[in-house]
Amino acid sequence: MPYAPATRDFYDADSHIMELPDFLKKYADPGLRDELPEVSYSASIVTDEEVAVIMDQGGKHSPEHVAAQVALGDRLIETSKEIQALGAFDSADRTRAMDLLGFRKQLVFATHSVALPFSASSKVEPRLRYGAARAHNRHMADFCASDDRLMGVAVIPLDDPDLAMAELDAVLGQGLEAVWIPHRPCGDRSPGHVDLDAFWARLAESGTPFVLHVGGAPLQLAKAWMNNGRAPTKDWLGGGENLRTKDIALLHEGPEAFLTMMVLDGVLERHPGLRGASVELGAGWVPELLRRLDWVVKHWSRNDANLQGLSRTPSQQMTDQLAFTPFVFEEVGAFIDQSNPDLYLFSSDYPHIEGGRNPIGRFESSLGERDPSVRDKFYAENFLRIFPRARVTHPRAAVA
């Protein structure tokens, strides 16, 4: 039996590729190949020795390793993690993993290969920034091409509106089903800048949602916030390069600011067909954001002409057009009670360890005795509001 119970449909809003070192170089334009960096695992729990073994095997897990992973059956998500996971970087193995997981569809994000295209540094040359994005998108499209359950996520930085538009035109012909946008200022622009309006319009017209995701902006706060005169705090993996206590406490600030600009600059108003999701950035901040933006617009619209043309409240815009994934340790049931059940999405984060050993069990505990219709929305229907083309109507196939 697969991990996901057959009693309902599960659409997974977050999963990952664990890229091998040549992930970008392999699909880069020949003239850029030597200038793009290899994917690095220095800021993860994956060791150089693990990567070296896989590369020495031709960029594959051994048949024995694959067989042991398949033998886990419905316990795959409990044990199969990071680069050793089934289907972490091999698309054929990912199909076998999907059979065992039992999810109808699964968004697939990169893990470490977005450092260059999403860099916040203005010193990154546009040809390298967008060349790296182009290589990523080609590779992601290839990885997801053989299994229609895999919904590949492109990456497009918005620092240069013309180059972003050119890459979007390429992406729309590659079969990728969402566009990951870095949740930071777009160079020296707000995401609601008039120079980017054609980009949002093209996404809306094509029915392609945008997504925000952890890693789309610097993970850590400015060094001054960490300077308290005491020994440096380690991150949650025991090192110093990932999310630390203060970082996770304020992780919401980036996506909250980005989506606030999308509302106050009228992007969602002008493009009611635009859909988006905030993924692996938590959701506890969402109910208060809806309340705050509603009263900001109500009171500040007296003096701000940009707000006077809004036909829907911010909370209605966001409920109509956006959705959010809670962390597995958050109380999504409480968030639903504080806002509404249309806003939140199930995610597994496979094969990252952050997703936990039993995400469905954790979310079920949080949902408690709430109505089955709330579960239907959380596990499937909210996802399908953002990604309507993803709906599957045929029965789930049996696991071989």
XYZ file of C-alpha atoms in Angstrom:
400
model
C 0.000 0.000 0.000
C 1.220 3.561 -0.654
C 1.859 6.023 2.181
C -1.079 8.315 1.313
C -4.407 6.661 2.257
C -6.607 5.731 -0.684
C -9.630 7.254 1.058
C -8.886 10.713 -0.371
C -6.701 12.500 -2.935
C -3.469 14.164 -1.850
C -1.777 16.872 -3.911
C 1.703 17.691 -2.625
C 2.657 21.375 -2.825
C 6.331 20.858 -1.979
C 9.013 18.348 -2.935
C 12.596 18.617 -4.120
C 15.368 17.465 -6.384
C 18.712 16.908 -4.670
C 20.916 18.191 -7.473
C 24.188 16.505 -8.392
C 27.241 18.788 -8.803
C 26.848 19.148 -12.587
C 23.133 20.029 -12.440
C 23.594 23.476 -14.003
C 26.677 22.848 -16.126
C 25.094 19.846 -17.847
C 22.227 21.943 -19.267
C 23.947 25.316 -19.648
C 24.573 27.182 -22.879
C 28.028 26.050 -24.094
C 29.451 29.557 -23.798
C 28.509 29.747 -20.106
C 29.247 26.191 -19.001
C 32.708 26.869 -17.616
C 31.545 29.949 -15.722
C 28.665 28.360 -13.821
C 29.510 26.857 -10.425
C 29.022 23.256 -9.455
C 26.181 22.663 -7.010
C 27.578 22.666 -3.488
C 26.349 20.734 -0.438
C 28.587 22.610 1.989
C 25.572 24.080 3.823
C 23.703 20.793 4.241
C 23.922 17.500 6.104
C 24.916 15.742 2.873
C 28.649 14.991 2.896
C 31.150 15.333 0.072
C 31.864 11.618 0.468
C 28.220 10.715 -0.199
C 28.181 12.826 -3.337
C 31.498 11.363 -4.520
C 30.195 7.800 -4.203
C 27.114 8.647 -6.273
C 29.166 10.394 -8.949
C 31.581 7.448 -9.105
C 28.536 5.255 -9.856
C 27.691 7.352 -12.888
C 25.362 9.740 -11.075
C 23.115 6.943 -9.806
C 22.375 5.015 -6.668
C 23.496 1.397 -6.708
C 20.865 -1.229 -7.601
C 21.171 -2.559 -4.056
C 20.462 0.862 -2.570
C 17.438 1.361 -4.816
C 16.090 -2.080 -3.920
C 16.454 -1.333 -0.214
C 14.575 1.954 -0.634
C 11.753 0.327 -2.604
C 11.472 -2.352 0.086
C 10.524 0.358 2.585
C 7.078 0.475 0.963
C 4.698 2.844 2.739
C 7.500 3.722 5.197
C 9.511 5.389 2.425
C 8.849 8.956 3.584
C 9.798 8.031 7.135
C 13.298 6.895 6.232
C 14.230 7.925 2.687
C 15.804 11.374 3.070
C 18.088 13.887 1.372
C 20.472 12.686 -1.353
C 20.080 9.024 -0.354
C 16.325 9.163 -0.963
C 14.640 7.216 -3.728
C 14.287 9.537 -6.708
C 16.352 12.330 -5.185
C 18.062 12.977 -8.533
C 17.069 10.124 -10.861
C 13.729 10.609 -12.622
C 13.049 6.892 -13.107
C 13.574 6.308 -9.400
C 11.318 9.275 -8.637
C 8.487 7.539 -10.473
C 8.921 4.530 -8.202
C 8.937 6.855 -5.208
C 5.688 8.462 -6.354
C 4.077 5.028 -6.576
C 5.018 4.403 -2.947
C 4.038 7.871 -1.726
C 0.636 7.788 -3.430
C 0.308 11.520 -4.124
C -1.753 12.533 -7.150
C 0.639 15.318 -8.116
C 3.751 16.867 -6.638
C 5.410 20.226 -7.181
C 9.156 19.723 -7.652
C 11.568 22.458 -6.531
C 15.339 22.686 -6.695
C 17.380 22.555 -3.481
C 20.836 24.097 -3.918
C 21.071 25.157 -7.576
C 19.240 28.492 -7.153
C 22.036 30.246 -5.274
C 23.355 32.019 -8.381
C 20.106 32.967 -10.171
C 18.512 34.130 -6.904
C 21.570 35.894 -5.473
C 20.660 39.214 -3.887
C 23.988 40.711 -4.976
C 23.788 43.399 -7.641
C 27.307 42.374 -8.708
C 26.077 39.159 -10.383
C 26.232 39.648 -14.144
C 22.799 39.360 -15.788
C 24.140 36.896 -18.384
C 25.249 34.567 -15.547
C 22.131 35.101 -13.426
C 19.768 34.322 -16.292
C 22.085 31.752 -17.845
C 21.984 29.782 -14.598
C 18.194 30.111 -14.470
C 17.970 28.863 -18.067
C 20.154 25.830 -17.291
C 18.082 25.038 -14.201
C 14.819 25.241 -16.105
C 16.008 22.952 -18.889
C 17.172 20.366 -16.371
C 13.996 20.589 -14.289
C 11.831 20.167 -17.388
C 13.819 17.087 -18.387
C 13.591 15.566 -14.895
C 9.791 15.890 -14.788
C 9.038 15.041 -18.426
C 8.552 11.289 -18.051
C 5.960 11.316 -15.231
C 2.913 13.578 -15.421
C 2.577 13.442 -11.633
C 5.708 15.582 -11.353
C 5.032 19.304 -11.724
C 8.345 20.997 -12.401
C 8.951 24.474 -10.964
C 10.983 26.931 -13.041
C 13.109 29.706 -11.521
C 13.024 33.262 -12.871
C 14.637 36.208 -11.066
C 12.937 39.553 -11.693
C 16.034 41.777 -11.453
C 15.908 42.532 -15.217
C 12.322 42.729 -16.529
C 13.282 42.148 -20.184
C 15.433 39.095 -19.431
C 12.781 37.770 -17.053
C 10.159 38.055 -19.779
C 12.398 36.275 -22.295
C 12.995 33.406 -19.868
C 9.279 33.188 -19.098
C 8.518 32.783 -22.806
C 11.032 29.918 -22.911
C 9.629 28.303 -19.759
C 6.063 28.308 -21.066
C 7.186 26.047 -23.893
C 8.995 23.558 -21.644
C 6.085 21.975 -19.808
C 6.990 23.498 -16.432
C 3.940 24.270 -14.334
C 4.947 27.020 -11.917
C 7.504 29.814 -11.702
C 9.520 30.340 -8.535
C 10.155 34.041 -7.907
C 12.664 35.280 -5.308
C 10.797 37.051 -2.493
C 12.981 40.128 -2.284
C 12.991 43.469 -4.110
C 13.298 42.933 -7.856
C 16.625 44.658 -8.287
C 15.679 48.225 -7.377
C 11.956 47.676 -8.024
C 8.884 46.553 -6.154
C 7.236 43.453 -7.648
C 4.329 45.771 -8.439
C 6.458 48.064 -10.609
C 4.941 48.963 -13.978
C 7.978 47.436 -15.735
C 6.945 44.012 -14.411
C 3.245 44.221 -15.202
C 3.674 42.419 -18.523
C 5.339 39.539 -16.663
C 2.407 39.096 -14.269
C -0.045 39.456 -17.157
C 1.730 36.698 -19.109
C 1.610 34.358 -16.117
C -2.102 35.046 -15.666
C -2.916 34.582 -19.348
C -1.012 31.302 -19.505
C -2.553 29.947 -16.293
C 0.916 29.501 -14.762
C 1.098 30.237 -11.021
C 4.047 31.933 -9.347
C 5.478 30.482 -6.150
C 7.621 31.803 -3.325
C 9.786 29.309 -1.438
C 12.391 29.278 1.305
C 15.762 29.915 -0.329
C 14.319 32.533 -2.641
C 15.832 35.258 -0.453
C 18.801 35.259 1.950
C 18.180 32.725 4.716
C 19.879 34.669 7.452
C 19.392 38.060 9.058
C 21.953 40.838 8.825
C 24.995 40.062 10.991
C 24.278 42.987 13.297
C 21.116 41.272 14.582
C 23.220 38.274 15.615
C 25.796 40.371 17.457
C 24.719 40.118 21.096
C 28.199 39.802 22.541
C 27.806 36.061 23.085
C 29.028 32.992 21.221
C 27.429 32.537 17.773
C 24.297 30.391 17.631
C 24.436 27.246 15.527
C 21.788 26.518 12.905
C 19.273 23.703 13.200
C 21.639 21.296 11.419
C 24.443 21.987 13.882
C 26.425 24.301 11.595
C 26.248 28.009 10.942
C 24.964 28.529 7.399
C 21.289 27.566 7.596
C 18.332 28.872 9.590
C 19.154 29.766 13.167
C 16.751 30.700 15.966
C 16.420 34.363 15.041
C 16.248 33.554 11.321
C 13.280 31.198 11.636
C 11.515 33.607 14.002
C 11.539 36.269 11.262
C 11.391 34.027 8.175
C 7.903 35.321 7.400
C 9.077 38.896 6.883
C 10.323 38.328 3.318
C 7.241 36.647 1.827
C 4.946 38.881 3.870
C 6.608 42.004 2.456
C 6.579 40.638 -1.103
C 2.895 39.704 -1.062
C 1.989 42.949 0.680
C 3.534 44.834 -2.236
C 1.609 42.622 -4.685
C -1.634 43.684 -3.002
C -0.911 47.362 -2.323
C 0.576 47.918 -5.786
C -2.578 46.402 -7.277
C -1.023 43.386 -9.014
C -3.699 40.946 -7.837
C -6.420 43.506 -8.595
C -5.207 44.101 -12.168
C -4.686 40.396 -12.837
C -7.528 38.474 -11.167
C -6.502 35.359 -13.085
C -3.039 35.350 -11.492
C -2.499 32.595 -8.938
C 0.347 32.069 -6.485
C 1.526 30.112 -3.461
C 3.936 30.658 -0.599
C 5.687 27.348 0.070
C 7.863 26.203 2.994
C 7.731 29.666 4.512
C 5.250 28.831 7.254
C 1.669 30.025 7.565
C 1.204 31.296 11.117
C 1.636 34.856 9.874
C -1.186 34.617 7.325
C -4.327 35.318 9.440
C -2.836 38.506 10.880
C -1.605 39.645 7.438
C -5.154 39.420 6.082
C -6.513 41.453 8.995
C -3.761 44.034 8.796
C -4.016 44.643 5.061
C -7.776 45.020 5.288
C -7.534 47.819 7.853
C -4.566 49.433 6.093
C -6.558 49.688 2.870
C -9.708 50.787 4.684
C -8.023 53.709 6.439
C -5.120 54.673 4.167
C -7.151 54.625 0.957
C -8.434 58.063 1.960
C -5.011 59.467 1.098
C -3.486 56.829 -1.218
C -4.898 56.949 -4.732
C -3.269 53.589 -5.502
C -5.697 51.920 -3.101
C -8.877 53.632 -4.208
C -9.374 51.436 -7.260
C -9.399 48.133 -5.351
C -12.690 46.333 -5.933
C -12.000 43.562 -3.378
C -10.551 43.680 0.101
C -6.984 42.372 0.436
C -8.239 39.377 2.397
C -10.606 38.491 -0.440
C -7.896 38.947 -3.075
C -5.543 36.665 -1.177
C -8.214 34.051 -0.532
C -9.168 34.068 -4.216
C -5.649 34.010 -5.645
C -3.087 32.735 -3.113
C -2.403 29.751 -0.857
C 0.152 28.878 1.829
C 1.846 25.744 3.170
C 2.163 25.463 6.946
C 5.198 23.799 8.450
C 4.488 20.290 9.684
C 4.941 21.471 13.282
C 2.464 24.376 12.947
C -1.177 24.215 14.010
C -2.939 24.577 10.679
C -6.291 23.883 12.314
C -5.923 27.038 14.405
C -4.924 29.073 11.336
C -8.062 27.903 9.547
C -10.185 28.963 12.511
C -8.492 32.395 12.562
C -8.953 32.992 8.808
C -10.676 30.504 6.500
C -10.173 26.956 5.155
C -9.464 28.059 1.568
C -5.935 29.332 2.223
C -3.767 26.350 3.180
C -2.037 23.521 1.304
C -0.671 20.098 2.207
C 3.027 19.527 1.555
C 5.465 16.694 2.237
C 8.835 18.373 1.495
C 10.050 14.974 0.228
C 12.887 14.091 0.515
C 14.015 16.871 2.870
C 14.195 15.998 6.537
C 12.231 19.152 7.409
C 9.083 17.450 6.158
C 9.174 15.004 9.041
C 8.598 11.267 9.137
C 4.817 11.375 8.850
C 3.500 14.700 7.559
C -0.030 13.412 6.965
C -0.202 12.161 10.546
C 1.038 15.478 11.907
C -1.442 17.507 9.872
C -4.281 15.136 10.759
C -3.560 15.700 14.416
C -3.755 19.468 13.913
C -6.989 19.272 11.900
C -8.612 17.318 14.721
C -12.381 16.945 14.526
C -12.919 19.534 11.802
C -15.356 18.764 9.017
C -14.268 16.433 6.173
C -14.784 19.312 3.748
C -11.937 21.170 5.508
C -9.671 18.198 4.875
C -10.759 18.003 1.246
C -9.662 21.605 0.780
C -6.378 21.215 2.642
C -5.247 18.029 0.906
C -6.589 18.671 -2.591
C -9.068 21.399 -3.497
C -6.991 24.412 -2.466
C -4.121 23.070 -4.544
C -6.467 22.622 -7.488
C -7.717 26.198 -7.134
C -4.144 27.377 -7.716
C -3.292 24.614 -10.230
C -6.620 23.678 -11.877
C -4.933 21.783 -14.718
C -3.497 19.343 -12.174
C -6.797 17.637 -11.357
C -6.741 13.865 -11.820
C -10.014 11.980 -12.124
C -8.939 8.426 -12.885
C -8.506 5.934 -9.999
C -5.128 5.704 -8.345
C -2.984 2.929 -9.769
C -2.033 0.003 -7.549
C 1.577 -0.160 -6.336
C 3.553 -2.752 -8.283
